[in-house]
Tab-separated table of C-alpha atoms in Angstrom:
chain	number	residue	atom	x	y	z
A	1	MET	CA	-0.317	-0.354	-0.085
A	2	SER	CA	1.191	3.385	-0.890
A	3	GLU	CA	1.717	5.949	2.143
A	4	LYS	CA	2.420	9.636	1.557
A	5	LEU	CA	6.279	10.108	0.761
A	6	GLN	CA	6.876	12.611	4.641
A	7	LYS	CA	5.114	9.610	6.320
A	8	ILE	CA	7.301	6.992	4.521
A	9	LEU	CA	10.371	9.088	5.248
A	10	ALA	CA	9.972	9.941	9.398
A	11	ARG	CA	9.009	6.984	9.455
A	12	SER	CA	13.179	5.654	8.052
A	13	GLY	CA	14.425	7.937	10.251
A	14	VAL	CA	15.423	10.831	7.599
A	15	GLY	CA	14.314	13.531	9.363
A	16	SER	CA	10.328	14.367	11.553
A	17	ARG	CA	7.916	14.559	9.036
A	18	ARG	CA	7.738	18.320	8.941
A	19	GLU	CA	11.284	18.608	8.185
A	20	MET	CA	10.432	16.093	5.023
A	21	GLU	CA	7.342	18.734	3.940
A	22	THR	CA	9.797	21.589	3.993
A	23	TRP	CA	12.166	19.404	1.905
A	24	ILE	CA	10.055	18.070	-0.430
A	25	SER	CA	8.876	21.775	-0.902
A	26	ALA	CA	12.845	22.801	-1.054
A	27	GLY	CA	13.337	20.670	-4.418
A	28	ARG	CA	15.564	17.723	-2.334
A	29	VAL	CA	13.570	14.816	-3.034
A	30	THR	CA	13.493	12.589	-5.980
A	31	ILE	CA	11.021	9.667	-6.852
A	32	ASP	CA	12.462	7.603	-9.264
A	33	GLY	CA	13.987	10.196	-10.767
A	34	LYS	CA	11.509	12.775	-10.736
A	35	LEU	CA	11.479	15.869	-8.562
A	36	ALA	CA	8.601	14.920	-5.637
A	37	THR	CA	6.005	17.291	-4.421
A	38	LEU	CA	3.752	17.224	-1.101
A	39	GLY	CA	1.025	15.103	-1.265
A	40	ASP	CA	2.382	12.765	-3.353
A	41	ARG	CA	2.514	8.915	-2.326
A	42	VAL	CA	5.216	5.740	-2.354
A	43	LEU	CA	5.869	2.376	-2.563
A	44	PRO	CA	8.864	0.944	-0.164
A	45	THR	CA	9.790	-0.443	-3.894
A	46	GLN	CA	10.453	3.135	-5.445
A	47	ALA	CA	13.506	4.657	-5.417
A	48	VAL	CA	13.756	7.882	-3.250
A	49	ARG	CA	16.747	9.909	-3.055
A	50	VAL	CA	17.237	12.785	-0.525
A	51	ASP	CA	19.989	15.577	-1.871
A	52	GLY	CA	20.866	13.085	-4.270
A	53	HIS	CA	21.680	10.214	-1.858
A	54	PRO	CA	19.295	7.133	-2.113
A	55	VAL	CA	17.127	6.158	0.834
A	56	LYS	CA	16.178	2.954	2.354
A	57	LEU	CA	12.763	3.090	2.768
A	58	ALA	CA	11.019	0.943	5.475
A	59	SER	CA	8.031	-0.071	5.903
A	60	GLU	CA	5.618	-0.052	9.731
A	61	ALA	CA	6.287	-4.493	9.320
A	62	GLU	CA	9.987	-3.755	9.685
A	63	GLN	CA	11.406	-0.834	11.582
A	64	ILE	CA	11.118	-1.261	15.379
A	65	CYS	CA	10.868	1.758	17.162
A	66	ARG	CA	13.872	2.364	19.589
A	67	VAL	CA	13.527	5.646	21.967
A	68	ILE	CA	16.527	7.021	24.140
A	69	ALA	CA	16.834	9.038	27.015
A	70	TYR	CA	19.988	11.751	27.266
A	71	HIS	CA	20.508	13.500	29.856
A	72	LYS	CA	21.896	17.162	27.698
A	73	PRO	CA	24.363	19.341	29.982
A	74	GLU	CA	24.245	22.976	29.104
A	75	GLY	CA	25.993	24.407	26.711
A	76	GLU	CA	25.164	21.825	23.681
A	77	ILE	CA	22.766	22.711	21.242
A	78	CYS	CA	19.774	20.671	19.537
A	79	SER	CA	21.354	20.837	15.665
A	80	ARG	CA	23.254	18.072	13.803
A	81	THR	CA	25.553	20.648	13.168
A	82	ASP	CA	26.554	24.289	14.310
A	83	PRO	CA	28.707	26.818	12.170
A	84	GLU	CA	30.542	28.008	14.943
A	85	GLY	CA	31.767	24.699	16.180
A	86	ARG	CA	29.926	24.401	19.695
A	87	PRO	CA	28.910	20.854	20.906
A	88	THR	CA	25.609	19.296	19.795
A	89	VAL	CA	23.182	17.023	21.745
A	90	PHE	CA	24.288	14.444	18.657
A	91	ASP	CA	27.392	14.248	18.772
A	92	ARG	CA	27.124	11.748	21.585
A	93	LEU	CA	24.292	9.244	20.560
A	94	PRO	CA	25.359	6.108	19.918
A	95	LYS	CA	25.754	5.095	15.884
A	96	ILE	CA	23.122	3.209	14.475
A	97	ARG	CA	22.851	1.638	10.594
A	98	ASP	CA	20.173	2.293	8.057
A	99	SER	CA	18.475	5.247	10.133
A	100	ARG	CA	19.046	8.101	12.487
A	101	TRP	CA	17.848	9.482	15.747
A	102	ILE	CA	15.452	12.127	15.494
A	103	ALA	CA	15.110	14.729	18.890
A	104	ILE	CA	11.576	14.445	20.275
A	105	GLY	CA	11.482	18.402	21.074
A	106	ARG	CA	14.158	20.917	21.787
A	107	LEU	CA	16.345	21.990	24.600
A	108	ASP	CA	17.619	25.778	24.561
A	109	ILE	CA	21.433	26.124	24.806
A	110	ASN	CA	21.388	26.739	28.488
A	111	THR	CA	18.349	24.400	29.506
A	112	SER	CA	19.761	20.973	30.735
A	113	GLY	CA	17.786	17.850	31.577
A	114	LEU	CA	16.147	15.123	29.874
A	115	LEU	CA	15.885	14.865	25.819
A	116	LEU	CA	13.932	12.016	24.196
A	117	PHE	CA	15.613	10.760	20.894
A	118	THR	CA	13.534	8.231	18.257
A	119	THR	CA	14.482	6.048	14.898
A	120	ASP	CA	10.354	6.863	14.385
A	121	GLY	CA	9.819	10.262	13.108
A	122	GLU	CA	5.873	9.271	13.171
A	123	LEU	CA	6.488	8.849	17.101
A	124	ALA	CA	8.873	11.868	17.235
A	125	ASN	CA	6.169	14.453	15.238
A	126	ARG	CA	2.696	12.912	17.276
A	127	LEU	CA	4.917	13.982	20.362
A	128	MET	CA	5.232	17.490	20.076
A	129	HIS	CA	2.092	17.826	17.902
A	130	PRO	CA	0.082	20.327	20.632
A	131	LYS	CA	-3.296	18.325	20.182
A	132	PHE	CA	-1.926	14.806	22.080
A	133	GLU	CA	-0.877	17.448	25.167
A	134	VAL	CA	2.491	15.442	26.736
A	135	GLU	CA	2.876	17.265	29.772
A	136	ARG	CA	6.809	18.363	30.246
A	137	GLU	CA	7.968	19.136	33.796
A	138	TYR	CA	10.491	21.759	34.243
A	139	ALA	CA	12.693	22.183	37.552
A	140	VAL	CA	12.855	25.804	37.464
A	141	ARG	CA	15.233	28.105	39.932
A	142	VAL	CA	14.097	32.161	39.662
A	143	PHE	CA	15.914	34.779	40.858
A	144	GLY	CA	13.872	37.514	42.138
A	145	ASP	CA	10.615	38.275	44.514
A	146	VAL	CA	7.660	35.582	43.239
A	147	THR	CA	4.997	36.605	44.473
A	148	ASP	CA	1.628	34.906	44.815
A	149	ALA	CA	-0.030	36.762	42.479
A	150	MET	CA	2.922	36.732	39.826
A	151	ILE	CA	1.803	32.692	39.990
A	152	GLN	CA	-1.811	32.963	39.896
A	153	LYS	CA	-1.133	35.421	36.604
A	154	LEU	CA	1.179	32.441	35.124
A	155	ARG	CA	-1.868	29.854	36.119
A	156	THR	CA	-4.603	31.548	34.376
A	157	GLY	CA	-2.027	32.912	31.595
A	158	VAL	CA	0.047	35.754	30.359
A	159	GLU	CA	0.196	37.300	27.244
A	160	LEU	CA	3.479	36.836	25.003
A	161	GLU	CA	4.697	37.663	21.719
A	162	ASP	CA	2.919	34.412	20.284
A	163	GLY	CA	-0.090	33.933	22.217
A	164	LYS	CA	-1.256	33.710	25.763
A	165	ALA	CA	0.745	30.418	27.936
A	166	ALA	CA	0.043	28.618	31.363
A	167	PHE	CA	1.517	26.241	33.209
A	168	LYS	CA	-0.807	23.663	34.075
A	169	LYS	CA	1.000	23.131	37.371
A	170	ILE	CA	3.631	24.902	39.576
A	171	LYS	CA	4.558	24.270	42.638
A	172	ALA	CA	7.487	25.667	44.764
A	173	SER	CA	10.107	23.665	45.668
A	174	GLY	CA	12.276	25.539	47.940
A	175	GLY	CA	15.554	27.360	48.295
A	176	GLU	CA	17.827	30.272	49.700
A	177	GLY	CA	17.037	33.918	49.887
A	178	ILE	CA	16.035	35.495	45.967
A	179	ASN	CA	16.885	32.525	44.655
A	180	LYS	CA	13.669	30.047	44.510
A	181	TRP	CA	12.665	26.475	42.989
A	182	PHE	CA	9.615	25.639	41.014
A	183	ASN	CA	8.637	22.323	39.272
A	184	VAL	CA	6.356	24.086	36.216
A	185	THR	CA	4.140	21.830	33.959
A	186	LEU	CA	3.463	22.813	30.654
A	187	THR	CA	1.619	20.671	27.597
A	188	GLU	CA	3.431	22.609	24.593
A	189	GLY	CA	6.837	23.525	23.888
A	190	ARG	CA	6.969	27.100	22.139
A	191	ASN	CA	10.606	28.171	22.575
A	192	ARG	CA	12.134	29.746	25.587
A	193	GLU	CA	8.465	29.838	26.799
A	194	VAL	CA	9.384	28.682	30.658
A	195	ARG	CA	11.767	31.640	30.372
A	196	ARG	CA	10.102	34.105	28.446
A	197	MET	CA	6.538	33.062	30.812
A	198	TRP	CA	9.008	33.892	34.006
A	199	GLU	CA	10.488	37.187	32.385
A	200	SER	CA	6.848	38.977	31.383
A	201	GLN	CA	6.230	39.004	35.286
A	202	GLY	CA	9.800	40.862	35.993
A	203	ALA	CA	11.351	37.440	36.881
A	204	VAL	CA	14.808	36.167	35.521
A	205	VAL	CA	15.054	31.809	35.011
A	206	ASN	CA	19.319	31.125	36.010
A	207	ARG	CA	18.336	27.887	35.769
A	208	LEU	CA	15.933	25.258	33.900
A	209	ILE	CA	16.101	21.155	33.709
A	210	ARG	CA	13.347	19.317	32.115
A	211	VAL	CA	13.035	16.466	34.537
A	212	ARG	CA	9.784	14.764	32.863
A	213	TYR	CA	8.387	14.249	29.765
A	214	GLY	CA	4.974	12.500	29.874
A	215	ASP	CA	5.247	10.031	32.989
A	216	LEU	CA	8.838	9.294	32.071
A	217	MET	CA	11.415	11.036	34.354
A	218	LEU	CA	15.400	11.884	33.997
A	219	PRO	CA	16.944	8.660	35.112
A	220	LYS	CA	18.464	9.741	38.365
A	221	HIS	CA	21.997	7.411	37.377
A	222	LEU	CA	22.475	8.870	34.526
A	223	PRO	CA	24.950	11.537	34.048
A	224	ALA	CA	24.840	14.509	32.523
A	225	GLY	CA	25.765	13.811	28.705
A	226	GLY	CA	24.977	9.951	29.010
A	227	TYR	CA	22.313	8.246	27.271
A	228	THR	CA	19.947	4.897	27.877
A	229	GLU	CA	17.172	3.509	25.401
A	230	TYR	CA	14.131	2.220	26.799
A	231	ALA	CA	12.825	-0.388	27.113
A	232	LEU	CA	9.506	-2.228	25.274
A	233	GLU	CA	7.178	-0.788	27.963
A	234	GLU	CA	8.481	2.834	27.944
A	235	VAL	CA	8.230	2.278	24.137
A	236	ASN	CA	4.591	1.310	24.005
A	237	TYR	CA	3.937	3.550	26.469
A	238	LEU	CA	4.696	7.113	24.339
A	239	ARG	CA	3.395	5.241	21.401
A	240	LYS	CA	-0.251	4.884	23.193
A	241	VAL	CA	0.051	8.524	23.937
A	242	VAL	CA	-0.248	9.292	20.901
A	243	HIS	CA	-2.510	6.647	19.840
A	244	MET	CA	0.222	4.558	17.567
A	245	ASP	CA	-0.054	0.833	17.495
A	246	TYR	CA	2.402	-1.135	19.928
A	247	GLU	CA	5.815	-2.289	19.363
A	248	THR	CA	6.410	-6.046	19.683
A	249	GLU	CA	10.463	-5.574	19.755
A	250	THR	CA	12.981	-3.819	21.356
A	251	LEU	CA	16.967	-3.737	20.434
A	252	ALA	CA	17.147	-3.128	24.394
A	253	LYS	CA	18.808	-5.691	26.180
A	254	PRO	CA	18.128	-6.281	30.235
A	255	GLU	CA	20.058	-5.766	31.965
A	256	ASP	CA	21.054	-6.583	36.210
A	257	LYS	CA	22.342	-4.051	38.779
A	258	GLU	CA	25.831	-4.505	38.012
A	259	GLU	CA	25.877	-4.162	34.504
A	260	ARG	CA	23.518	-0.947	34.623
A	261	ARG	CA	26.935	-0.484	36.929
A	262	ARG	CA	29.720	-1.668	34.677
A	263	ARG	CA	27.418	0.579	32.044
A	264	MET	CA	27.459	3.597	33.585
A	265	ALA	CA	30.897	3.469	34.106
A	266	SER	CA	31.997	3.689	31.024
A	267	ILE	CA	28.958	6.428	29.882
A	268	LYS	CA	30.793	8.504	33.420
A	269	ARG	CA	34.723	7.708	30.761
A	270	ALA	CA	33.235	8.469	28.297
A	271	VAL	CA	31.536	11.273	28.625
A	272	ARG	CA	35.005	12.810	30.868
A	273	LYS	CA	37.785	11.896	27.572
A	274	HIS	CA	33.939	13.359	26.013
A	275	GLN	CA	34.525	17.372	27.461
A	276	ILE	CA	38.943	17.298	27.933
A	277	LEU	CA	38.230	17.011	23.473
A	278	LEU	CA	35.664	19.351	23.612
A	279	LYS	CA	38.105	22.176	24.870
A	280	ASN	CA	41.446	20.790	23.206
A	281	PRO	CA	40.835	20.707	19.644
A	282	GLU	CA	44.133	19.286	18.446
A	283	LEU	CA	43.200	16.188	20.666
A	284	LYS	CA	39.721	16.433	19.274
A	285	ALA	CA	41.160	16.524	15.574
A	286	LYS	CA	43.534	13.415	16.202
A	287	ALA	CA	40.682	11.483	17.898
A	288	GLU	CA	38.756	11.752	14.750
A	289	LYS	CA	41.331	10.806	12.552
A	290	GLU	CA	42.019	7.779	14.359
A	291	ALA	CA	38.720	6.777	14.872
A	292	GLU	CA	38.044	7.432	10.430
A	293	GLN	CA	41.742	5.610	10.633
A	294	LYS	CA	39.995	2.208	12.688
A	295	ALA	CA	36.188	2.709	10.344
A	296	LYS	CA	38.248	2.306	7.010
A	297	ALA	CA	40.241	-0.773	8.643
A	298	LYS	CA	37.336	-2.984	9.684
A	299	LYS	CA	36.285	-2.222	6.368
A	300	PRO	CA	36.669	-5.704	4.061
A	301	SER	CA	38.682	-4.752	1.174
A	302	LYS	CA	36.858	-6.970	-1.646
A	303	PRO	CA	32.901	-7.893	-0.739
A	304	VAL	CA	32.448	-11.294	0.966
A	305	PHE	CA	29.909	-13.610	-0.182
A	306	LYS	CA	27.292	-14.783	1.926
A	307	GLY	CA	25.565	-17.438	0.033
A	308	LYS	CA	25.793	-21.009	-1.040
A	309	LYS	CA	28.831	-21.419	-3.541
A	310	ARG	CA	27.592	-22.569	-6.620
A	311	THR	CA	29.123	-25.035	-8.263
A	312	ARG	CA	29.122	-25.744	-11.972
A	313	ASP	CA	26.948	-28.669	-13.577
């Protein structure tokens, strides 16, 4: 059965459905050698290229939906590349074949905490859509005098340049002096929305951490810069929230406490090494060159025939 081009590209891990619509409109996608247009439908057997590169189209039955939780540190941006050379959230993610990680929403450069990634573009698109009202909870440290009247306004709604916004929940959670902590909940993800809402009341946010997405909490054991893959139960929770069929397979490996402890120790070492390389461009360039040489060395010089050998009659 044919499907909309942007939908099948998103499911194949090329990007979100919204990104694919933009790319199609920009003339970056072809079907069987012809320029694609919005509204085109394709079969998994057709030849689709993006920027001249062939895309392996995945049917729903073939794709295994994967989701990972990433503990984003401050100072990283949510783009794949950056002209200014700043570190991105994609630098530390695990490498995968025939697919790619798609960020479910974004966090600005000065915000840390839980950021989800998936290989399923349709799942990412739905989780980001406002109609599903998936909750995002943030721990916010606010500088300034916060009055009951201010909190009431933030609950009922404040006018921003892109429309009215309100916290679904807001709860004081400690702090000293004029630095107070609050936990706030939203059901949308507009650009810098939490910061702009507090600023509309004359307060300044000097620390912002996303601690929850839906029912999924930022894992306590996960260090900043580390990631962990969700098991089938968590993946299907997200799919249920946005009315998608349950997944039946997973690539996440079950592990006991000792295995998890070793994995977390390995992640911490890798994060520390990554931070050192970021501070030393020469070391980073040397490490990248060594990794490239190792990857080339692993590739066989000649194609390997994996089937049965033919015999002459």
